[in-house]
CSV table of C-alpha atoms in Angstrom, one decimal:
chain,number,residue,atom,x,y,z
A,1,UNK,CA,-39.8,-9.0,41.8
A,2,UNK,CA,-38.8,-5.9,41.2
A,3,UNK,CA,-35.1,-5.0,42.7
A,4,UNK,CA,-34.3,-1.7,44.3
A,5,UNK,CA,-33.1,0.4,41.6
A,6,UNK,CA,-33.0,4.0,42.9
A,7,UNK,CA,-29.5,4.1,42.2
A,8,UNK,CA,-30.1,4.0,38.3
A,9,UNK,CA,-31.8,7.2,38.4
A,10,UNK,CA,-30.2,9.3,41.0
A,11,UNK,CA,-27.5,10.6,38.9
A,12,UNK,CA,-26.7,11.0,34.9
A,13,UNK,CA,-25.4,8.1,33.2
A,14,UNK,CA,-22.3,8.5,31.3
A,15,UNK,CA,-22.6,6.9,28.0
A,16,UNK,CA,-19.5,4.7,27.1
A,17,UNK,CA,-17.7,6.2,30.2
A,18,UNK,CA,-16.9,10.0,30.1
A,19,UNK,CA,-15.1,10.1,26.8
A,20,UNK,CA,-13.6,13.1,25.4
A,21,UNK,CA,-11.4,12.2,22.4
A,22,UNK,CA,-9.6,15.7,22.3
A,23,UNK,CA,-8.0,14.9,25.6
A,24,UNK,CA,-7.4,11.4,24.7
A,25,UNK,CA,-10.3,9.6,26.6
A,26,UNK,CA,-12.0,7.3,24.1
A,27,UNK,CA,-15.2,5.5,24.7
A,28,UNK,CA,-15.4,2.5,26.6
A,29,UNK,CA,-11.7,2.6,28.0
A,30,UNK,CA,-10.1,2.6,31.5
A,31,UNK,CA,-9.3,6.6,30.9
A,32,UNK,CA,-13.3,7.3,30.1
A,33,UNK,CA,-14.0,4.8,33.1
A,34,UNK,CA,-11.5,6.8,35.4
A,35,UNK,CA,-13.2,10.1,34.3
A,36,UNK,CA,-17.1,9.0,35.1
A,37,UNK,CA,-15.8,8.0,38.4
A,38,UNK,CA,-14.0,11.4,39.5
A,39,UNK,CA,-17.1,13.0,38.1
A,40,UNK,CA,-19.3,10.7,40.3
A,41,UNK,CA,-21.7,9.9,37.1
A,42,UNK,CA,-23.0,6.2,36.8
A,43,UNK,CA,-21.2,4.2,33.5
A,44,UNK,CA,-22.9,2.9,30.7
A,45,UNK,CA,-20.8,0.4,28.6
A,46,UNK,CA,-20.9,-2.4,26.1
A,47,UNK,CA,-19.8,-6.0,26.0
A,48,UNK,CA,-18.9,-8.0,22.9
A,49,UNK,CA,-18.0,-11.8,23.0
A,50,UNK,CA,-14.3,-13.0,22.1
A,51,UNK,CA,-13.7,-16.4,20.1
A,52,UNK,CA,-12.8,-18.1,23.3
A,53,UNK,CA,-16.0,-16.8,25.0
A,54,UNK,CA,-14.5,-14.0,27.0
A,55,UNK,CA,-16.5,-10.6,27.6
A,56,UNK,CA,-14.5,-7.7,26.7
A,57,UNK,CA,-15.6,-3.9,26.9
A,58,UNK,CA,-16.2,-2.8,23.5
A,59,UNK,CA,-18.8,-1.1,21.3
A,60,UNK,CA,-18.6,-2.3,17.6
A,61,UNK,CA,-18.8,-6.1,16.5
A,62,UNK,CA,-15.7,-4.9,14.3
A,63,UNK,CA,-12.6,-3.5,15.3
A,64,UNK,CA,-11.8,-1.1,12.6
A,65,UNK,CA,-13.5,2.0,13.7
A,66,UNK,CA,-11.5,1.9,17.2
A,67,UNK,CA,-8.2,0.0,16.6
A,68,UNK,CA,-6.0,-0.1,13.9
A,69,UNK,CA,-6.4,-4.2,13.7
A,70,UNK,CA,-9.5,-5.0,10.8
A,71,UNK,CA,-11.8,-8.1,11.4
A,72,UNK,CA,-14.7,-9.3,13.8
A,73,UNK,CA,-14.0,-9.2,17.6
A,74,UNK,CA,-15.9,-12.5,17.9
A,75,UNK,CA,-12.8,-13.8,15.7
A,76,UNK,CA,-10.2,-12.8,18.5
A,77,UNK,CA,-9.2,-14.5,21.7
A,78,UNK,CA,-9.4,-12.1,24.9
A,79,UNK,CA,-5.3,-12.0,24.9
A,80,UNK,CA,-5.4,-10.9,21.4
A,81,UNK,CA,-8.1,-8.2,22.1
A,82,UNK,CA,-6.1,-7.2,25.2
A,83,UNK,CA,-3.4,-6.2,23.1
A,84,UNK,CA,-5.2,-3.7,20.9
A,85,UNK,CA,-4.8,-0.4,21.8
A,86,UNK,CA,-7.7,1.9,21.3
A,87,UNK,CA,-7.0,4.4,18.8
A,88,UNK,CA,-6.4,8.2,20.3
A,89,UNK,CA,-5.5,6.9,23.8
A,90,UNK,CA,-2.9,4.5,25.7
A,91,UNK,CA,-5.6,2.4,26.7
A,92,UNK,CA,-6.1,-1.1,25.7
A,93,UNK,CA,-9.3,-3.2,25.2
A,94,UNK,CA,-10.5,-4.2,28.6
A,95,UNK,CA,-11.9,-7.5,29.9
A,96,UNK,CA,-15.2,-7.4,32.0
A,97,UNK,CA,-13.3,-8.7,34.5
A,98,UNK,CA,-10.9,-5.8,34.2
A,99,UNK,CA,-13.8,-3.2,34.2
A,100,UNK,CA,-15.0,-4.8,37.2
A,101,UNK,CA,-11.9,-4.4,39.2
A,102,UNK,CA,-11.4,-0.5,37.9
A,103,UNK,CA,-14.6,0.6,39.1
A,104,UNK,CA,-15.0,-1.3,42.6
A,105,UNK,CA,-18.4,-0.2,43.2
A,106,UNK,CA,-17.6,3.6,43.6
A,107,UNK,CA,-20.4,4.6,40.8
A,108,UNK,CA,-23.1,2.4,39.3
A,109,UNK,CA,-22.6,0.4,36.0
A,110,UNK,CA,-25.2,-0.2,33.3
A,111,UNK,CA,-24.4,-2.9,31.2
A,112,UNK,CA,-25.0,-3.6,27.6
A,113,UNK,CA,-25.0,-6.8,26.2
A,114,UNK,CA,-24.5,-6.3,22.4
A,115,UNK,CA,-26.0,-9.0,20.0
A,116,UNK,CA,-25.4,-10.2,16.8
A,117,UNK,CA,-29.2,-11.6,16.8
A,118,UNK,CA,-28.1,-15.0,16.1
A,119,UNK,CA,-29.7,-16.2,19.4
A,120,UNK,CA,-27.0,-17.2,21.1
A,121,UNK,CA,-26.7,-16.7,24.9
A,122,UNK,CA,-22.9,-17.3,25.4
A,123,UNK,CA,-21.9,-13.9,25.9
A,124,UNK,CA,-24.9,-13.7,28.7
A,125,UNK,CA,-23.9,-16.5,30.3
A,126,UNK,CA,-20.1,-15.1,30.6
A,127,UNK,CA,-21.1,-11.9,31.6
A,128,UNK,CA,-23.5,-13.4,34.4
A,129,UNK,CA,-20.7,-15.7,35.6
A,130,UNK,CA,-18.0,-12.8,35.8
A,131,UNK,CA,-20.5,-10.3,37.5
A,132,UNK,CA,-22.1,-12.8,40.1
A,133,UNK,CA,-19.1,-12.3,42.7
A,134,UNK,CA,-19.3,-8.0,42.3
A,135,UNK,CA,-20.9,-6.2,45.0
A,136,UNK,CA,-21.4,-2.8,43.5
A,137,UNK,CA,-24.6,-1.6,42.1
A,138,UNK,CA,-24.9,-2.8,38.3
A,139,UNK,CA,-27.7,-3.4,35.7
A,140,UNK,CA,-27.8,-5.5,32.5
A,141,UNK,CA,-29.7,-4.5,29.6
A,142,UNK,CA,-29.7,-5.5,25.6
A,143,UNK,CA,-31.4,-4.2,22.4
A,144,UNK,CA,-32.1,-8.0,22.0
A,145,UNK,CA,-35.4,-9.5,23.8
A,146,UNK,CA,-33.6,-12.7,23.6
A,147,UNK,CA,-30.5,-11.8,25.5
A,148,UNK,CA,-32.9,-10.0,28.5
A,149,UNK,CA,-35.4,-12.9,28.4
A,150,UNK,CA,-31.9,-15.1,28.9
A,151,UNK,CA,-31.0,-12.9,31.7
A,152,UNK,CA,-34.3,-13.3,33.3
A,153,UNK,CA,-34.0,-17.1,32.9
A,154,UNK,CA,-30.8,-17.7,34.4
A,155,UNK,CA,-30.4,-15.0,37.1
A,156,UNK,CA,-34.0,-13.5,37.9
A,157,UNK,CA,-32.7,-11.4,40.6
A,158,UNK,CA,-30.2,-9.4,38.5
A,159,UNK,CA,-31.3,-5.9,37.3
A,160,UNK,CA,-32.3,-6.2,33.6
A,161,UNK,CA,-33.2,-3.6,31.3
A,162,UNK,CA,-34.4,-3.6,27.4
A,163,UNK,CA,-32.7,-0.9,25.3
A,164,UNK,CA,-35.6,0.2,22.6
A,165,UNK,CA,-36.5,2.8,19.9
A,166,UNK,CA,-39.5,2.4,17.7
A,167,UNK,CA,-37.1,-0.1,15.3
A,168,UNK,CA,-38.0,2.0,12.2
A,169,UNK,CA,-34.3,2.4,11.2
A,170,UNK,CA,-32.7,0.6,8.1
A,171,UNK,CA,-30.6,-1.4,10.8
A,172,UNK,CA,-33.0,-3.4,11.9
A,173,UNK,CA,-33.8,-4.4,8.1
A,174,UNK,CA,-31.6,-7.4,8.4
A,175,UNK,CA,-34.2,-9.1,11.2
A,176,UNK,CA,-37.2,-10.7,10.3
A,177,UNK,CA,-40.5,-9.0,9.8
A,178,UNK,CA,-41.7,-10.8,12.9
A,179,UNK,CA,-38.7,-9.9,14.9
A,180,UNK,CA,-39.3,-5.9,14.0
A,181,UNK,CA,-42.7,-5.9,14.7
A,182,UNK,CA,-41.6,-7.5,18.5
A,183,UNK,CA,-39.0,-4.5,18.7
A,184,UNK,CA,-41.4,-2.3,17.2
A,185,UNK,CA,-44.5,-2.6,19.4
A,186,UNK,CA,-42.5,-4.5,22.8
A,187,UNK,CA,-44.9,-7.2,22.5
A,188,UNK,CA,-41.9,-8.9,23.8
A,189,UNK,CA,-42.6,-7.7,27.5
A,190,UNK,CA,-44.3,-10.7,28.9
A,191,UNK,CA,-41.3,-12.8,28.0
A,192,UNK,CA,-38.7,-10.1,28.9
A,193,UNK,CA,-40.1,-8.8,31.8
A,194,UNK,CA,-37.7,-5.9,32.3
A,195,UNK,CA,-37.0,-4.0,35.2
A,196,UNK,CA,-36.5,-0.6,33.6
A,197,UNK,CA,-36.3,0.7,29.6
A,198,UNK,CA,-33.6,2.8,28.2
A,199,UNK,CA,-35.1,4.6,25.3
A,200,UNK,CA,-34.3,6.9,22.4
A,201,UNK,CA,-35.2,10.0,23.6
A,202,UNK,CA,-35.8,11.5,20.5
A,203,UNK,CA,-39.2,9.0,20.0
A,204,UNK,CA,-40.8,10.4,23.0
A,205,UNK,CA,-43.5,10.7,24.3
A,206,UNK,CA,-44.8,7.2,23.1
A,207,UNK,CA,-47.7,5.8,24.8
A,208,UNK,CA,-46.4,2.1,25.6
A,209,UNK,CA,-43.5,4.0,27.4
A,210,UNK,CA,-45.7,6.0,28.9
A,211,UNK,CA,-47.8,3.4,30.4
A,212,UNK,CA,-44.6,1.5,31.3
A,213,UNK,CA,-43.8,4.4,33.4
A,214,UNK,CA,-47.0,5.2,35.2
A,215,UNK,CA,-46.9,1.4,35.9
A,216,UNK,CA,-43.9,2.4,38.6
A,217,UNK,CA,-40.8,1.0,36.3
A,218,UNK,CA,-38.0,3.5,35.6
A,219,UNK,CA,-37.3,4.8,32.3
A,220,UNK,CA,-33.8,6.0,31.1
A,221,UNK,CA,-33.0,7.6,27.7
A,222,UNK,CA,-30.3,7.7,25.3
A,223,UNK,CA,-28.2,9.5,23.9
A,224,UNK,CA,-28.2,13.1,25.3
A,225,UNK,CA,-25.5,15.7,23.6
A,226,UNK,CA,-26.6,18.9,25.1
A,227,UNK,CA,-28.4,20.5,28.0
A,228,UNK,CA,-31.4,21.0,26.0
A,229,UNK,CA,-31.6,17.6,24.9
A,230,UNK,CA,-31.5,16.8,28.7
A,231,UNK,CA,-34.2,19.0,29.6
A,232,UNK,CA,-36.4,17.6,26.8
A,233,UNK,CA,-35.6,14.1,27.6
A,234,UNK,CA,-36.6,14.6,31.5
A,235,UNK,CA,-39.9,15.4,30.8
A,236,UNK,CA,-40.5,11.8,29.8
A,237,UNK,CA,-38.2,9.7,31.3
A,238,UNK,CA,-36.3,10.0,34.8
A,239,UNK,CA,-32.4,10.0,34.1
A,240,UNK,CA,-30.5,10.4,30.8
A,241,UNK,CA,-27.4,8.6,29.7
A,242,UNK,CA,-25.1,11.4,28.3
A,243,UNK,CA,-22.4,12.4,26.6
A,244,UNK,CA,-19.8,15.5,25.0
A,245,UNK,CA,-21.1,17.8,27.9
A,246,UNK,CA,-21.0,18.1,31.8
A,247,UNK,CA,-24.6,16.7,32.7
């Protein structure tokens, strides 16, 4: 059953919060989320898993770009992650529970479950466990069809989406040819049955996305960095995920 998702397309979605490094607002931090709430934007954010199985709000799978520490997120405990200050800000790394307490239903959340492409469902399970009692509007999504399929299996009523592009970037070379083909053709759709798709706007229009949207499913786009890009994206999608300008 398709959940009610009018909230997903009702307002622009701030990519990793409304971040602005020149004003000390860094991606995926409490400061960036507070700014998004103040602007009445929906919030897109990312989750990684810690060594002790906690879901933390962090984009990269390594610490180096965003903190003064080094190493993999999955090698740290949640308590250790919470001690790291995000470079360029006074914010520490949040757990998913801290994020939910901060947002508290004020604006919608579009949460990306990051994947190591190892077929593990540990982060998916922890995310569903933490968010099960949250009453605000939210959706879960991932680039990894295995994650989306796990959300479907474990919590069928939870709004779920696939984050997608045509998967021609060299990043995908680490995957098997079969998995790359699955991503490039969206052949996983019968298994994942996403309630929405978040698609790379520069690769639109594309017939499979046009057909999906024509069937009545919402499509949002990523990542929009100017009003002109937003105008282009809205020709083919129902809402934008944006950064670096006031949408």
